């Protein structure tokens, strides 16, 4: 049989595989509990779903833009929603799953840093496609993503539930496509985390200098009047 | 000379008289009656009523006692959760914009050897003590006996970029207000090394 007979479909299959071989990762950190925060002058997370609504708004925006056909994978830090739900007498996991279903996003839960690092470990295979875009919605300072801020510990986060700049060496640049875009919508990420990410992970990351504000719903903005900006 | 002796003698004797131990109180009871056997039907003697008075003195509300009783922290339970096993002395200390609950030490240690800890409650066994109070600040400078262990993991303090110890609380006993505030600052050394990347100016995004 003629070899060219097989070559066509094989090339088509390879093209299809390469076209599907990357994913968009959206990460939602968890809210604080009100019992720790409600008496503070600078109180966080009056609304439990800041990092859920913003991530789902981003899913909608990506669908509208239509540029990126990659599958959207939505990673959600579960323990904080369970504890905030216990405090408020609500099943927030059920609510966020329902909200995700409205835009076609199903949450994949992680419970600690190690699970997240495992989910970000990619080799480009069909099971573990490379990451073409990564965006983070949650609490952070200039050195750390805190999935668990003021939830189990008042005003802080437990060590296994944060991603510190010292942990970035555990994320491989080979998990990302060469043109991957990364954005952190947490506070102060642009002051150091972004630069360390670029140096260690090898991809530029857009981050905020100053605080970000989720209080208007939807996508976060730089807090007004404090000279903040987005940098990479 | 005689005049001098007559002046100096009272002056020398006066301090010795005034510094002498007080004389025992006189009682109205006839000494002869003390030797007679006590009739159980008799009313309590005058010495018992004196004891009552001293007890009254102890129980009399002073300004300090009233202040202690009306402190919101007085509403924390005297004992809560699992109060068996190893215990620590803990003093609630609040430092503005710093993560953590306060200081803990072993019984024999001084407060200089105390550790700054973040406190983690045990679900369904023991919540944090301040959850019994109207506000978290209400037990400031209050002491407890804590039952529990130091966690194998640490907590991240975001303002100082520090790692602090975590105490897992299984039970506690209230010890009342501390005699004095601990003014020692919590640890403040950065967790990661010098930021060599900070020299690199971030690239501003042009709109």
Tab-separated table of C-alpha atoms in Angstrom:
chain	number	residue	atom	x	y	z
A	1	UNK	CA	0.000	0.000	0.000
A	2	UNK	CA	1.160	3.517	-0.766
A	3	UNK	CA	2.867	5.190	2.198
A	4	UNK	CA	1.342	8.567	1.355
A	5	UNK	CA	-2.089	7.001	2.079
A	6	UNK	CA	-1.185	6.869	5.810
A	7	UNK	CA	0.851	10.036	5.907
A	8	UNK	CA	-2.120	12.396	5.474
A	9	UNK	CA	-4.271	11.078	8.357
A	10	UNK	CA	-1.183	10.735	10.545
A	11	UNK	CA	-0.263	14.381	10.025
A	12	UNK	CA	-3.856	15.394	10.675
A	13	UNK	CA	-3.864	13.382	13.912
A	14	UNK	CA	-0.551	14.936	15.007
A	15	UNK	CA	-1.859	18.409	14.209
A	16	UNK	CA	-5.051	17.745	16.176
A	17	UNK	CA	-3.042	16.475	19.140
A	18	UNK	CA	-0.695	19.450	19.091
A	19	UNK	CA	-3.676	21.824	18.847
A	20	UNK	CA	-5.245	20.249	21.938
A	21	UNK	CA	-2.025	19.889	23.865
A	22	UNK	CA	-2.332	22.837	26.217
A	23	UNK	CA	-4.645	24.058	28.948
A	24	UNK	CA	-5.659	27.290	30.636
A	25	UNK	CA	-5.330	27.062	34.417
A	26	UNK	CA	-7.361	29.341	36.692
A	27	UNK	CA	-6.644	29.058	40.423
A	28	UNK	CA	-9.114	30.259	43.096
A	29	UNK	CA	-7.747	30.674	46.617
A	30	UNK	CA	-9.998	30.542	49.661
A	31	UNK	CA	-11.764	33.173	51.783
A	32	UNK	CA	-10.974	34.148	55.380
A	33	UNK	CA	-13.441	33.318	58.143
A	34	UNK	CA	-15.414	36.252	59.532
A	35	UNK	CA	-14.791	35.349	63.168
A	36	UNK	CA	-11.149	36.378	62.656
A	37	UNK	CA	-11.778	39.328	60.384
A	38	UNK	CA	-14.971	41.085	61.406
A	39	UNK	CA	-13.450	43.303	64.121
A	40	UNK	CA	-10.447	44.411	62.068
A	41	UNK	CA	-10.327	47.893	60.602
A	42	UNK	CA	-8.986	46.421	57.361
A	43	UNK	CA	-11.361	43.479	57.226
A	44	UNK	CA	-11.032	40.872	54.461
A	45	UNK	CA	-13.612	38.783	52.635
A	46	UNK	CA	-16.945	40.143	53.811
A	47	UNK	CA	-18.240	38.245	50.800
A	48	UNK	CA	-17.167	34.595	50.614
A	49	UNK	CA	-17.116	34.254	46.824
A	50	UNK	CA	-14.670	36.971	45.672
A	51	UNK	CA	-12.204	34.501	44.177
A	52	UNK	CA	-14.934	32.304	42.707
A	53	UNK	CA	-16.870	35.018	40.899
A	54	UNK	CA	-13.722	36.620	39.494
A	55	UNK	CA	-12.406	33.307	38.151
A	56	UNK	CA	-15.769	32.497	36.558
A	57	UNK	CA	-15.927	35.989	35.060
A	58	UNK	CA	-12.525	35.250	33.529
A	59	UNK	CA	-13.857	31.999	32.067
A	60	UNK	CA	-16.643	34.001	30.412
A	61	UNK	CA	-14.181	36.614	29.130
A	62	UNK	CA	-11.919	33.945	27.636
A	63	UNK	CA	-14.923	32.341	25.952
A	64	UNK	CA	-15.953	35.743	24.540
A	65	UNK	CA	-12.474	36.570	23.295
A	66	UNK	CA	-12.484	33.259	21.485
A	67	UNK	CA	-8.712	33.469	20.827
A	68	UNK	CA	-7.762	30.634	23.086
A	69	UNK	CA	-9.385	27.301	22.287
A	70	UNK	CA	-7.570	25.489	25.057
A	71	UNK	CA	-9.546	23.694	27.721
A	72	UNK	CA	-10.071	25.759	30.878
A	73	UNK	CA	-9.147	23.949	34.094
A	74	UNK	CA	-10.454	25.605	37.262
A	75	UNK	CA	-8.553	24.726	40.445
A	76	UNK	CA	-10.240	25.622	43.747
A	77	UNK	CA	-8.727	25.505	47.251
A	78	UNK	CA	-11.371	23.446	49.072
A	79	UNK	CA	-10.664	23.642	52.861
A	80	UNK	CA	-11.365	27.379	53.195
A	81	UNK	CA	-14.785	27.045	51.551
A	82	UNK	CA	-15.667	24.192	53.890
A	83	UNK	CA	-14.727	26.158	57.032
A	84	UNK	CA	-16.332	29.402	55.847
A	85	UNK	CA	-19.419	27.373	54.928
A	86	UNK	CA	-19.562	25.872	58.434
A	87	UNK	CA	-19.355	29.363	59.896
A	88	UNK	CA	-22.055	30.788	57.624
A	89	UNK	CA	-24.247	27.670	57.673
A	90	UNK	CA	-23.956	27.267	53.895
A	91	UNK	CA	-22.750	24.593	51.495
A	92	UNK	CA	-20.424	26.781	49.462
A	93	UNK	CA	-18.945	23.883	47.510
A	94	UNK	CA	-22.387	23.101	46.124
A	95	UNK	CA	-23.005	26.783	45.334
A	96	UNK	CA	-19.689	27.257	43.549
A	97	UNK	CA	-20.194	24.046	41.560
A	98	UNK	CA	-23.601	25.356	40.432
A	99	UNK	CA	-22.100	28.707	39.447
A	100	UNK	CA	-19.300	26.954	37.571
A	101	UNK	CA	-21.803	24.797	35.688
A	102	UNK	CA	-23.468	27.961	34.336
A	103	UNK	CA	-20.284	28.836	32.410
A	104	UNK	CA	-19.187	25.274	31.728
A	105	UNK	CA	-16.427	25.171	34.349
A	106	UNK	CA	-16.147	22.282	36.743
A	107	UNK	CA	-13.925	22.816	39.812
A	108	UNK	CA	-10.976	20.565	40.498
A	109	UNK	CA	-10.252	20.800	44.224
A	110	UNK	CA	-6.867	20.912	45.897
A	111	UNK	CA	-6.294	20.810	49.647
A	112	UNK	CA	-2.668	21.888	50.002
A	113	UNK	CA	0.402	23.207	48.207
A	114	UNK	CA	1.715	19.768	47.269
A	115	UNK	CA	-1.504	18.861	45.490
A	116	UNK	CA	-1.371	22.125	43.555
A	117	UNK	CA	2.248	21.534	42.550
A	118	UNK	CA	1.268	18.065	41.341
A	119	UNK	CA	-1.579	19.529	39.275
A	120	UNK	CA	0.857	22.016	37.711
A	121	UNK	CA	3.362	19.297	36.765
A	122	UNK	CA	2.896	18.791	33.021
A	123	UNK	CA	4.766	16.848	30.354
A	124	UNK	CA	2.767	17.688	27.242
A	125	UNK	CA	1.101	14.283	27.026
A	126	UNK	CA	-2.642	13.905	26.425
A	127	UNK	CA	-3.186	13.292	30.141
A	128	UNK	CA	-0.966	16.181	31.212
A	129	UNK	CA	-1.056	18.856	28.521
A	130	UNK	CA	1.174	21.888	28.874
A	131	UNK	CA	-0.095	25.139	30.348
A	132	UNK	CA	-0.676	27.989	27.904
A	133	UNK	CA	-2.107	30.404	30.491
A	134	UNK	CA	-2.116	30.501	34.287
A	135	UNK	CA	-4.063	33.006	36.393
A	136	UNK	CA	-4.360	33.245	40.189
A	137	UNK	CA	-7.240	34.772	42.157
A	138	UNK	CA	-6.674	34.884	45.914
A	139	UNK	CA	-4.836	36.367	48.859
A	140	UNK	CA	-1.165	37.157	48.451
A	141	UNK	CA	1.637	39.419	49.500
A	142	UNK	CA	4.788	40.225	47.577
A	143	UNK	CA	6.417	36.882	48.422
A	144	UNK	CA	3.581	34.432	48.712
A	145	UNK	CA	0.267	33.136	47.393
A	146	UNK	CA	-1.871	32.365	50.443
A	147	UNK	CA	-4.733	30.024	49.587
A	148	UNK	CA	-5.736	29.845	53.241
A	149	UNK	CA	-5.320	33.386	54.605
A	150	UNK	CA	-6.948	34.083	58.043
A	151	UNK	CA	-8.944	30.897	57.916
A	152	UNK	CA	-7.246	28.439	60.247
A	153	UNK	CA	-4.832	31.024	61.693
A	154	UNK	CA	-5.810	34.585	62.526
A	155	UNK	CA	-4.071	36.981	60.140
A	156	UNK	CA	-1.802	34.357	58.603
A	157	UNK	CA	-1.697	31.061	56.770
A	158	UNK	CA	-0.401	27.588	57.499
A	159	UNK	CA	2.853	26.579	55.836
A	160	UNK	CA	1.459	23.695	53.728
A	161	UNK	CA	-1.288	25.995	52.433
A	162	UNK	CA	0.819	28.751	50.872
A	163	UNK	CA	3.074	28.954	47.831
A	164	UNK	CA	6.125	30.996	48.834
A	165	UNK	CA	8.746	32.298	46.420
A	166	UNK	CA	11.092	29.748	47.993
A	167	UNK	CA	8.778	27.002	46.621
A	168	UNK	CA	8.861	28.214	43.026
A	169	UNK	CA	11.801	25.959	42.159
A	170	UNK	CA	9.312	23.082	42.370
A	171	UNK	CA	7.489	24.410	39.293
A	172	UNK	CA	9.197	23.484	36.043
A	173	UNK	CA	9.318	25.787	33.058
A	174	UNK	CA	8.794	22.670	30.903
A	175	UNK	CA	5.209	22.530	32.217
A	176	UNK	CA	4.409	25.666	30.211
A	177	UNK	CA	4.204	26.345	26.506
A	178	UNK	CA	6.950	28.706	25.255
A	179	UNK	CA	4.467	31.560	24.855
A	180	UNK	CA	2.482	30.932	28.070
A	181	UNK	CA	1.013	33.959	29.844
A	182	UNK	CA	0.749	34.148	33.633
A	183	UNK	CA	-1.159	36.663	35.754
A	184	UNK	CA	-1.551	36.976	39.521
A	185	UNK	CA	-4.579	38.983	40.640
A	186	UNK	CA	-3.506	38.878	44.302
A	187	UNK	CA	-2.246	41.938	46.210
A	188	UNK	CA	1.424	42.980	45.854
A	189	UNK	CA	2.442	40.086	43.557
A	190	UNK	CA	4.108	42.507	41.147
A	191	UNK	CA	6.478	43.718	43.857
A	192	UNK	CA	8.568	40.543	43.946
A	193	UNK	CA	6.616	37.342	43.209
A	194	UNK	CA	6.304	38.181	39.494
A	195	UNK	CA	10.032	38.771	39.101
A	196	UNK	CA	10.922	35.605	40.994
A	197	UNK	CA	8.427	33.644	38.876
A	198	UNK	CA	10.021	34.927	35.687
A	199	UNK	CA	13.517	34.104	36.940
A	200	UNK	CA	12.695	30.637	38.261
A	201	UNK	CA	9.729	29.381	36.214
A	202	UNK	CA	10.916	31.093	33.065
A	203	UNK	CA	7.676	32.789	32.011
A	204	UNK	CA	6.721	36.436	32.669
A	205	UNK	CA	3.951	36.985	35.191
A	206	UNK	CA	1.795	40.091	35.392
A	207	UNK	CA	1.202	41.154	39.004
A	208	UNK	CA	-0.030	44.111	41.020
A	209	UNK	CA	2.080	46.743	42.723
A	210	UNK	CA	-0.234	47.663	45.590
A	211	UNK	CA	-3.515	46.093	46.579
A	212	UNK	CA	-6.170	44.562	44.383
A	213	UNK	CA	-9.860	45.087	45.034
A	214	UNK	CA	-12.506	42.414	44.476
A	215	UNK	CA	-15.319	44.301	46.193
A	216	UNK	CA	-17.114	45.407	43.012
A	217	UNK	CA	-17.554	41.819	41.862
A	218	UNK	CA	-16.173	40.348	38.645
A	219	UNK	CA	-12.551	40.937	37.751
A	220	UNK	CA	-10.364	42.571	40.434
A	221	UNK	CA	-9.018	46.086	40.028
A	222	UNK	CA	-6.031	47.904	41.459
A	223	UNK	CA	-7.149	49.717	44.621
A	224	UNK	CA	-7.746	53.328	43.643
A	225	UNK	CA	-5.818	56.304	44.980
A	226	UNK	CA	-2.796	54.390	46.267
A	227	UNK	CA	-0.521	54.603	43.263
A	228	UNK	CA	-0.793	50.933	42.393
A	229	UNK	CA	-0.240	49.515	38.938
A	230	UNK	CA	0.138	46.263	37.015
A	231	UNK	CA	3.682	45.164	36.208
A	232	UNK	CA	5.443	42.055	34.928
B	1	UNK	CA	24.485	65.496	135.514
B	2	UNK	CA	21.356	64.394	137.276
B	3	UNK	CA	19.366	66.674	135.011
B	4	UNK	CA	21.042	65.156	131.917
B	5	UNK	CA	20.210	61.601	133.056
B	6	UNK	CA	16.614	62.557	133.735
B	7	UNK	CA	16.289	63.968	130.163
B	8	UNK	CA	18.144	61.135	128.338
B	9	UNK	CA	16.508	58.208	130.123
B	10	UNK	CA	12.966	58.799	128.729
B	11	UNK	CA	14.445	59.506	125.291
B	12	UNK	CA	16.295	56.160	125.283
B	13	UNK	CA	13.386	54.193	126.672
B	14	UNK	CA	10.695	55.648	124.390
B	15	UNK	CA	11.759	53.859	121.133
B	16	UNK	CA	12.128	50.520	122.895
B	17	UNK	CA	8.579	50.859	124.200
B	18	UNK	CA	7.119	51.998	120.898
B	19	UNK	CA	8.935	49.244	118.927
B	20	UNK	CA	7.927	46.527	121.321
B	21	UNK	CA	5.607	43.842	119.948
B	22	UNK	CA	1.939	44.618	120.528
B	23	UNK	CA	0.406	43.203	123.629
B	24	UNK	CA	-2.015	40.354	123.237
B	25	UNK	CA	-5.620	41.427	123.021
B	26	UNK	CA	-7.563	41.413	126.193
B	27	UNK	CA	-10.697	39.385	126.202
B	28	UNK	CA	-13.729	39.899	128.356
B	29	UNK	CA	-13.744	36.264	129.242
B	30	UNK	CA	-12.844	35.470	132.761
B	31	UNK	CA	-9.576	33.472	132.801
B	32	UNK	CA	-11.075	31.044	135.276
B	33	UNK	CA	-13.903	30.212	132.897
B	34	UNK	CA	-11.486	29.110	130.114
B	35	UNK	CA	-10.541	26.052	132.088
B	36	UNK	CA	-14.177	24.908	132.294
B	37	UNK	CA	-15.360	22.485	129.591
B	38	UNK	CA	-17.042	24.161	126.562
B	39	UNK	CA	-20.787	23.790	126.388
B	40	UNK	CA	-21.721	22.851	122.792
B	41	UNK	CA	-24.999	24.709	123.134
B	42	UNK	CA	-23.157	27.981	123.671
B	43	UNK	CA	-22.953	30.575	120.901
B	44	UNK	CA	-19.647	30.839	118.973
B	45	UNK	CA	-16.943	32.575	120.921
B	46	UNK	CA	-15.551	36.019	120.142
B	47	UNK	CA	-12.471	34.494	118.353
B	48	UNK	CA	-14.789	32.897	115.732
B	49	UNK	CA	-16.444	36.210	115.031
B	50	UNK	CA	-13.004	37.729	114.517
B	51	UNK	CA	-12.257	35.058	111.885
B	52	UNK	CA	-15.538	35.931	110.194
B	53	UNK	CA	-14.496	39.528	110.053
B	54	UNK	CA	-11.155	38.684	108.490
B	55	UNK	CA	-12.920	36.501	105.964
B	56	UNK	CA	-15.291	39.350	105.256
B	57	UNK	CA	-12.258	41.509	104.690
B	58	UNK	CA	-11.000	38.998	102.113
B	59	UNK	CA	-14.362	38.830	100.408
B	60	UNK	CA	-15.035	42.552	100.500
B	61	UNK	CA	-15.133	43.900	96.935
B	62	UNK	CA	-12.196	46.143	96.191
B	63	UNK	CA	-11.838	48.233	93.080
B	64	UNK	CA	-9.320	45.745	91.675
B	65	UNK	CA	-11.634	42.791	92.259
B	66	UNK	CA	-14.592	44.590	90.701
B	67	UNK	CA	-12.445	45.447	87.692
B	68	UNK	CA	-11.340	41.812	87.280
B	69	UNK	CA	-14.869	40.441	87.620
B	70	UNK	CA	-16.235	42.802	85.025
B	71	UNK	CA	-13.482	42.131	82.472
B	72	UNK	CA	-15.020	40.479	79.425
B	73	UNK	CA	-12.377	37.768	79.750
B	74	UNK	CA	-14.059	36.685	82.970
B	75	UNK	CA	-16.669	35.108	80.702
B	76	UNK	CA	-14.240	32.542	79.304
B	77	UNK	CA	-14.976	29.129	80.772
B	78	UNK	CA	-12.739	28.142	83.674
B	79	UNK	CA	-11.994	24.908	81.848
B	80	UNK	CA	-12.775	23.708	78.343
B	81	UNK	CA	-11.920	20.800	76.061
B	82	UNK	CA	-9.457	18.025	76.829
B	83	UNK	CA	-7.419	19.180	79.834
B	84	UNK	CA	-5.236	16.104	80.202
B	85	UNK	CA	-1.601	15.595	79.298
B	86	UNK	CA	1.198	18.064	78.707
B	87	UNK	CA	0.384	21.674	79.567
B	88	UNK	CA	1.844	25.114	78.854
B	89	UNK	CA	1.346	28.541	80.364
B	90	UNK	CA	0.073	30.978	77.769
B	91	UNK	CA	-0.417	34.712	77.745
B	92	UNK	CA	-2.590	36.378	75.151
B	93	UNK	CA	-0.615	39.161	73.492
B	94	UNK	CA	-1.778	41.192	70.567
B	95	UNK	CA	0.652	42.872	68.216
B	96	UNK	CA	-0.839	45.104	65.586
B	97	UNK	CA	-0.499	43.799	62.030
B	98	UNK	CA	1.261	40.641	63.163
B	99	UNK	CA	-0.067	37.129	62.869
B	100	UNK	CA	-0.233	35.037	66.009
B	101	UNK	CA	-2.003	34.540	69.317
B	102	UNK	CA	0.624	35.268	71.961
B	103	UNK	CA	3.341	33.645	74.056
B	104	UNK	CA	3.533	30.115	75.486
B	105	UNK	CA	6.062	28.619	77.881
B	106	UNK	CA	6.536	25.535	80.001
B	107	UNK	CA	5.864	25.801	83.752
B	108	UNK	CA	9.501	26.046	84.803
B	109	UNK	CA	10.587	28.380	82.034
B	110	UNK	CA	10.707	32.161	82.325
B	111	UNK	CA	8.782	34.404	79.953
B	112	UNK	CA	12.116	35.214	78.297
B	113	UNK	CA	12.166	31.621	77.065
B	114	UNK	CA	8.572	31.793	75.828
B	115	UNK	CA	7.705	31.121	72.187
B	116	UNK	CA	5.491	33.273	70.016
B	117	UNK	CA	2.779	31.054	68.541
B	118	UNK	CA	-0.162	31.126	66.193
B	119	UNK	CA	-3.041	29.197	67.723
B	120	UNK	CA	-5.056	26.545	65.949
B	121	UNK	CA	-8.197	25.158	67.575
B	122	UNK	CA	-9.296	21.527	67.374
B	123	UNK	CA	-12.674	21.195	65.628
B	124	UNK	CA	-15.416	19.754	67.867
B	125	UNK	CA	-13.000	19.589	70.852
B	126	UNK	CA	-11.703	23.041	71.641
B	127	UNK	CA	-12.155	26.351	69.835
B	128	UNK	CA	-9.901	29.343	70.515
B	129	UNK	CA	-10.591	30.949	73.938
B	130	UNK	CA	-11.595	34.321	72.517
B	131	UNK	CA	-14.505	32.761	70.638
B	132	UNK	CA	-16.372	32.740	73.980
B	133	UNK	CA	-15.975	36.521	74.197
B	134	UNK	CA	-17.646	39.369	72.361
B	135	UNK	CA	-14.416	40.456	70.638
B	136	UNK	CA	-11.031	38.770	70.020
B	137	UNK	CA	-9.238	41.575	71.891
B	138	UNK	CA	-11.236	40.981	75.067
B	139	UNK	CA	-8.781	38.510	76.562
B	140	UNK	CA	-5.685	40.639	75.917
B	141	UNK	CA	-3.043	40.021	78.609
B	142	UNK	CA	-5.102	37.135	79.992
B	143	UNK	CA	-3.329	33.949	81.031
B	144	UNK	CA	-4.331	30.355	80.338
B	145	UNK	CA	-3.011	26.886	80.955
B	146	UNK	CA	-3.002	25.332	77.491
B	147	UNK	CA	-3.229	21.599	76.789
B	148	UNK	CA	-2.020	20.491	73.377
B	149	UNK	CA	1.102	20.275	71.249
B	150	UNK	CA	3.247	22.323	68.931
B	151	UNK	CA	2.336	21.469	65.325
B	152	UNK	CA	4.896	19.880	62.997
B	153	UNK	CA	4.224	22.738	60.547
B	154	UNK	CA	4.572	26.503	60.891
B	155	UNK	CA	2.391	29.475	60.027
B	156	UNK	CA	3.241	32.228	57.590
B	157	UNK	CA	3.195	35.772	58.929
B	158	UNK	CA	2.618	37.927	55.838
B	159	UNK	CA	3.529	41.386	57.172
B	160	UNK	CA	7.001	40.395	58.363
B	161	UNK	CA	7.468	37.492	55.914
B	162	UNK	CA	8.131	35.231	58.913
B	163	UNK	CA	7.392	31.654	59.859
B	164	UNK	CA	5.979	31.274	63.379
B	165	UNK	CA	5.280	28.171	65.483
B	166	UNK	CA	1.743	26.784	65.594
B	167	UNK	CA	0.178	25.490	68.814
B	168	UNK	CA	-2.672	23.006	68.371
B	169	UNK	CA	-5.062	23.615	71.254
B	170	UNK	CA	-6.929	20.628	72.729
B	171	UNK	CA	-8.092	22.253	75.960
B	172	UNK	CA	-7.481	25.176	78.279
B	173	UNK	CA	-7.953	26.479	81.815
B	174	UNK	CA	-8.377	30.192	82.537
B	175	UNK	CA	-5.784	31.623	84.913
B	176	UNK	CA	-7.049	35.215	85.019
B	177	UNK	CA	-5.434	38.498	84.061
B	178	UNK	CA	-1.650	38.511	83.872
B	179	UNK	CA	0.297	40.577	86.395
B	180	UNK	CA	1.977	42.470	83.619
B	181	UNK	CA	2.050	42.783	79.876
B	182	UNK	CA	4.823	41.015	77.952
B	183	UNK	CA	6.511	43.790	76.027
B	184	UNK	CA	8.987	41.591	74.148
B	185	UNK	CA	8.452	41.968	70.387
B	186	UNK	CA	7.656	38.821	68.388
B	187	UNK	CA	10.285	37.430	65.992
B	188	UNK	CA	10.878	39.661	62.999
B	189	UNK	CA	13.646	38.160	60.912
B	190	UNK	CA	12.801	37.603	57.276
B	191	UNK	CA	12.133	33.993	56.276
B	192	UNK	CA	13.815	34.030	52.926
B	193	UNK	CA	17.175	35.437	52.040
B	194	UNK	CA	18.049	38.901	50.864
B	195	UNK	CA	15.911	39.767	47.882
B	196	UNK	CA	18.430	40.063	45.096
B	197	UNK	CA	15.561	40.380	42.626
B	198	UNK	CA	14.257	43.534	44.297
B	199	UNK	CA	17.046	45.482	42.592
B	200	UNK	CA	15.481	44.674	39.274
B	201	UNK	CA	12.861	47.312	38.610
B	202	UNK	CA	9.556	45.740	37.632
B	203	UNK	CA	8.494	46.323	34.056
B	204	UNK	CA	5.522	48.621	34.006
B	205	UNK	CA	2.666	47.548	31.785
B	206	UNK	CA	1.864	50.230	29.236
B	207	UNK	CA	-1.909	50.597	28.756
